[in-house]
Coordinates of N, CA and C in Angstrom, one line a residue:
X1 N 12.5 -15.1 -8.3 CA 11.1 -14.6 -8.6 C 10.1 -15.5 -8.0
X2 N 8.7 -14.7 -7.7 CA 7.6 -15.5 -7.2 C 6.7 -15.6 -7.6
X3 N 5.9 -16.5 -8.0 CA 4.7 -16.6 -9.3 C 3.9 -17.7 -7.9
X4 N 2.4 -16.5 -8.4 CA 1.2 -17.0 -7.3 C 0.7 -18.2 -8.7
X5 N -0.2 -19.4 -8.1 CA -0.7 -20.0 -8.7 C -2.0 -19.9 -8.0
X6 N -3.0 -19.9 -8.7 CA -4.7 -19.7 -8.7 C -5.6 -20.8 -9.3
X7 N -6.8 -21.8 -8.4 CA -7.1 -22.6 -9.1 C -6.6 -23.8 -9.2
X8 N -6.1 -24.3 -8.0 CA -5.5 -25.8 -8.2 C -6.4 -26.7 -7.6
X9 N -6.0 -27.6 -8.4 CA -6.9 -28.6 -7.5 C -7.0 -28.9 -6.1
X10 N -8.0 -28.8 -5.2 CA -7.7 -29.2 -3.5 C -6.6 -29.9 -2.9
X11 N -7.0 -30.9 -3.7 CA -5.7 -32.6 -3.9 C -4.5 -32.3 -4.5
X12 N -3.8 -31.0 -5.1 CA -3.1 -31.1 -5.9 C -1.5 -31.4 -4.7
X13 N -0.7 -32.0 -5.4 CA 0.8 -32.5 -4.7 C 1.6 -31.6 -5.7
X14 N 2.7 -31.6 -4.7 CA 4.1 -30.9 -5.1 C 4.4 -31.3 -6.3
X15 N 4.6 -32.5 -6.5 CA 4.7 -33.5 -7.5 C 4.4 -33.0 -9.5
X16 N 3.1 -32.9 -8.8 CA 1.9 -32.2 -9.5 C 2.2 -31.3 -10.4
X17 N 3.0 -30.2 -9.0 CA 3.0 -29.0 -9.7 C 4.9 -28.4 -10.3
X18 N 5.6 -29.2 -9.9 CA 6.9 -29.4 -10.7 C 7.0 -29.9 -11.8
X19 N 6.0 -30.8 -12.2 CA 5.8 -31.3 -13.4 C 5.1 -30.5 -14.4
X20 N 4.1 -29.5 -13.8 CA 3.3 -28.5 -14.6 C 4.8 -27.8 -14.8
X21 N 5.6 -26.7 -14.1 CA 6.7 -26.1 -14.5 C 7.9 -26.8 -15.1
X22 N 8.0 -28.4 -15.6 CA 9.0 -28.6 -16.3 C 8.6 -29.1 -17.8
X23 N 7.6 -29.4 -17.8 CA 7.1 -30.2 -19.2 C 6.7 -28.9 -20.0
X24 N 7.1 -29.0 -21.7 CA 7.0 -28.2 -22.6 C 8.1 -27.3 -23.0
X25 N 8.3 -26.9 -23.6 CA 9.4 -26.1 -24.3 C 9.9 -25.1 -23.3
X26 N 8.9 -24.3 -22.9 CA 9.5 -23.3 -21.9 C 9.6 -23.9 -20.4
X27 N 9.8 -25.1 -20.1 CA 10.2 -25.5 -19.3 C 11.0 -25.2 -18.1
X28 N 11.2 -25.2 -16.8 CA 11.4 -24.5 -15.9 C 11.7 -25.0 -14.5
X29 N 13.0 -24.8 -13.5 CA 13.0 -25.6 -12.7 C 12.3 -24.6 -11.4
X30 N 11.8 -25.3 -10.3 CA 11.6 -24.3 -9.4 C 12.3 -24.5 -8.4
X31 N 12.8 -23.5 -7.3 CA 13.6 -23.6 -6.3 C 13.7 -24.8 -5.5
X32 N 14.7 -25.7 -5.3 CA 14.4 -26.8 -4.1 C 13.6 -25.8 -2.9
X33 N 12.5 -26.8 -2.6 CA 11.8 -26.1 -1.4 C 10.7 -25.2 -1.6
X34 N 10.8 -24.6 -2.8 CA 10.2 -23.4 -3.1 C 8.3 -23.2 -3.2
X35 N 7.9 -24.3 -2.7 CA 6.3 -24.2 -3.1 C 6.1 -24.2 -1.8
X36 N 4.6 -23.4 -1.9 CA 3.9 -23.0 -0.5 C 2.7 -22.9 -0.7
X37 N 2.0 -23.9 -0.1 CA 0.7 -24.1 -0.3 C -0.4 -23.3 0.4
X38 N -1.7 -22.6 0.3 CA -2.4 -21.4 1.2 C -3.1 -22.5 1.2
X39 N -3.6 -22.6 3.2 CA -4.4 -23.2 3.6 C -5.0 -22.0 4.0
X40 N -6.6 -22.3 4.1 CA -7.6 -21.7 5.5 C -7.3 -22.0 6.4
X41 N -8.3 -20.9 7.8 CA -7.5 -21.3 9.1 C -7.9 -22.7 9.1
X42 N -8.7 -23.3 8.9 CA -9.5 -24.3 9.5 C -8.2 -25.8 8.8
X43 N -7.5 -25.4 7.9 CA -6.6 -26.2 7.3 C -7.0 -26.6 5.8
X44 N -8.5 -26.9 5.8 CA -8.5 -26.6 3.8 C -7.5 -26.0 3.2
X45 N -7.1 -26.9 2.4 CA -6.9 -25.6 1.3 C -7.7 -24.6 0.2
X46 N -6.9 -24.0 -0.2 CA -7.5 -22.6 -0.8 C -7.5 -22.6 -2.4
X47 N -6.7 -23.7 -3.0 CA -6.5 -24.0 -4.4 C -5.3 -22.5 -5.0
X48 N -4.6 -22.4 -3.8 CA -3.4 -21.4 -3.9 C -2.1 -22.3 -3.6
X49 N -1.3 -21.1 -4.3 CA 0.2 -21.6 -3.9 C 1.6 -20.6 -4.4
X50 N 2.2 -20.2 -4.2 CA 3.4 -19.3 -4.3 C 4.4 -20.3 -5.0
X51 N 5.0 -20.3 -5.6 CA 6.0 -21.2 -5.8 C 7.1 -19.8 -6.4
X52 N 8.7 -20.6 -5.7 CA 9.9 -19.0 -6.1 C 10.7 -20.4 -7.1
X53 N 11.5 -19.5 -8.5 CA 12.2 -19.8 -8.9 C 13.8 -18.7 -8.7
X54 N 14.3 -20.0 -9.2 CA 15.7 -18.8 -8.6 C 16.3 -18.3 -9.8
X55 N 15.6 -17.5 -10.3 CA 15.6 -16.6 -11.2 C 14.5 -15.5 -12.4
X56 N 15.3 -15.0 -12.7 CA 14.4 -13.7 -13.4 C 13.7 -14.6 -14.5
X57 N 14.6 -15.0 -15.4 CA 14.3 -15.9 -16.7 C 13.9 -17.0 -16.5
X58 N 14.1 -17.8 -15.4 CA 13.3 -19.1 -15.3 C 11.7 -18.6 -14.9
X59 N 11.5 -17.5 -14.3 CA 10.3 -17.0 -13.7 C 9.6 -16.3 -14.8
X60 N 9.8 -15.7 -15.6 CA 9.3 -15.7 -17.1 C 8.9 -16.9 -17.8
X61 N 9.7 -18.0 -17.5 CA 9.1 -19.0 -18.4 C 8.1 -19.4 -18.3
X62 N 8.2 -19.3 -16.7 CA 6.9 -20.1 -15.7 C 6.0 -19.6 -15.8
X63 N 5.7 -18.3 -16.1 CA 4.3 -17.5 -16.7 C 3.9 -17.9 -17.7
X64 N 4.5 -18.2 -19.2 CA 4.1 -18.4 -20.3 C 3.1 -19.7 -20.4
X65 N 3.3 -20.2 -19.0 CA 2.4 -21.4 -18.5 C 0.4 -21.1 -17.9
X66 N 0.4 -19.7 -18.2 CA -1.2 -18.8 -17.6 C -1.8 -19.6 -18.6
X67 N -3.0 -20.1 -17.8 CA -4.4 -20.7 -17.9 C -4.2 -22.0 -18.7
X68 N -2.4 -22.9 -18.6 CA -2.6 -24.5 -18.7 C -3.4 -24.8 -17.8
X69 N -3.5 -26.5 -18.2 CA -4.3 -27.1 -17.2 C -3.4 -28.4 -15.9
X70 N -3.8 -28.5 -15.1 CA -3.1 -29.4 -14.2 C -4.7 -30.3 -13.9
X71 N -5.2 -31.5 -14.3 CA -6.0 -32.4 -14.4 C -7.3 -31.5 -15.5
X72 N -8.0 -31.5 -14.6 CA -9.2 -30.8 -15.2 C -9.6 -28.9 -15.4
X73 N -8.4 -28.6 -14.1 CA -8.6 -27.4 -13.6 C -7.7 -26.2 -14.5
X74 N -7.9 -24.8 -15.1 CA -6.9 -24.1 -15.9 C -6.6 -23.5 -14.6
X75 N -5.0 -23.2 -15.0 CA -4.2 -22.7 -13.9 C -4.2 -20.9 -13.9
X76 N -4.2 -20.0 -12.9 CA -4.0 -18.8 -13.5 C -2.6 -18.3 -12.7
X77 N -1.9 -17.7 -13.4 CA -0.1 -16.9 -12.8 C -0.4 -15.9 -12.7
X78 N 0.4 -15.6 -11.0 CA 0.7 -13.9 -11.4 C 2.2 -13.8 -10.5
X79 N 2.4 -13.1 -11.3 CA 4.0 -12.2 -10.8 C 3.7 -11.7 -9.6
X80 N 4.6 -12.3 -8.5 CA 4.4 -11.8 -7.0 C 5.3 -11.0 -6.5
X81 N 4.7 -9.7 -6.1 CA 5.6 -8.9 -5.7 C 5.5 -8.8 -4.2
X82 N 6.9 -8.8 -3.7 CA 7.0 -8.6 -2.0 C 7.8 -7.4 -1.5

Protein backbone atom coordinates (compact mmCIF):
# COMPACT_ATOMS: atom_id res chain seq x y z
CA UNK A 1 0.00 0.00 0.00
CA UNK A 2 0.83 3.74 -0.79
CA UNK A 3 0.05 6.58 1.56
CA UNK A 4 0.73 10.25 0.02
CA UNK A 5 2.10 12.52 2.90
CA UNK A 6 1.05 16.43 2.67
CA UNK A 7 2.66 19.24 4.51
CA UNK A 8 6.16 18.26 5.55
CA UNK A 9 8.49 20.21 6.50
CA UNK A 10 11.00 21.47 3.53
CA UNK A 11 13.96 20.05 5.80
CA UNK A 12 12.11 17.06 6.65
CA UNK A 13 14.71 13.58 6.52
CA UNK A 14 13.88 10.02 5.97
CA UNK A 15 14.75 9.62 9.40
CA UNK A 16 12.07 12.00 10.33
CA UNK A 17 9.57 10.41 8.77
CA UNK A 18 10.11 6.49 9.84
CA UNK A 19 10.00 7.64 13.11
CA UNK A 20 6.51 9.53 12.54
CA UNK A 21 5.33 5.83 11.19
CA UNK A 22 6.78 3.77 14.10
CA UNK A 23 6.15 5.70 17.37
CA UNK A 24 2.65 5.14 19.08
CA UNK A 25 0.52 2.25 19.38
CA UNK A 26 -0.49 1.82 15.83
CA UNK A 27 2.90 1.83 14.90
CA UNK A 28 4.13 0.79 11.52
CA UNK A 29 7.12 -0.32 9.52
CA UNK A 30 7.59 1.17 6.02
CA UNK A 31 9.11 -0.69 3.15
CA UNK A 32 13.06 -0.68 3.08
CA UNK A 33 13.45 2.01 0.32
CA UNK A 34 10.04 2.95 0.29
CA UNK A 35 9.94 6.91 0.63
CA UNK A 36 9.86 9.27 -2.25
CA UNK A 37 10.25 12.63 -1.82
CA UNK A 38 8.26 15.36 -4.69
CA UNK A 39 10.64 17.83 -5.68
CA UNK A 40 9.87 20.89 -8.16
CA UNK A 41 11.49 21.09 -11.38
CA UNK A 42 13.82 23.64 -10.04
CA UNK A 43 14.65 20.86 -7.13
CA UNK A 44 12.80 22.47 -4.04
CA UNK A 45 10.83 20.48 -2.48
CA UNK A 46 7.14 20.36 -2.38
CA UNK A 47 6.55 19.28 1.33
CA UNK A 48 5.32 15.91 -0.40
CA UNK A 49 6.12 12.39 -0.27
CA UNK A 50 4.70 8.85 -1.15
CA UNK A 51 5.93 6.49 1.24
CA UNK A 52 4.71 2.23 0.27
CA UNK A 53 4.27 -0.19 3.18
CA UNK A 54 4.34 -3.69 2.41
CA UNK A 55 1.06 -4.24 3.37
CA UNK A 56 -2.73 -3.76 3.49
CA UNK A 57 -2.74 -3.63 7.50
CA UNK A 58 0.44 -1.97 8.06
CA UNK A 59 -0.96 0.80 5.59
CA UNK A 60 -4.14 1.22 7.64
CA UNK A 61 -2.13 1.87 10.59
CA UNK A 62 -0.23 4.43 8.88
CA UNK A 63 -3.33 6.50 8.19
CA UNK A 64 -4.65 6.52 11.69
CA UNK A 65 -1.58 8.86 11.83
CA UNK A 66 -3.89 11.96 9.53
CA UNK A 67 -3.08 15.38 10.85
CA UNK A 68 -0.16 14.21 13.66
CA UNK A 69 2.55 16.46 13.77
CA UNK A 70 6.23 16.02 12.54
CA UNK A 71 8.00 19.29 14.35
CA UNK A 72 5.66 22.11 14.11
CA UNK A 73 3.84 21.07 10.92
CA UNK A 74 0.30 18.62 11.01
CA UNK A 75 0.80 15.94 8.60
CA UNK A 76 -2.18 15.08 6.13
CA UNK A 77 -2.57 11.09 4.60
CA UNK A 78 -4.16 9.88 1.76
CA UNK A 79 -4.55 6.40 0.31
CA UNK A 80 -2.69 6.28 -2.96
CA UNK A 81 -4.11 4.76 -5.69
CA UNK A 82 -2.05 3.65 -8.86
Amino acid sequence: MIVRMRGLPYDCTEAQILEFFAEGENGCKVTDGGILFVNKSDGRPTGDAFVMFDNEEAGQKALTKHKRTIGTRYIELFRQVI
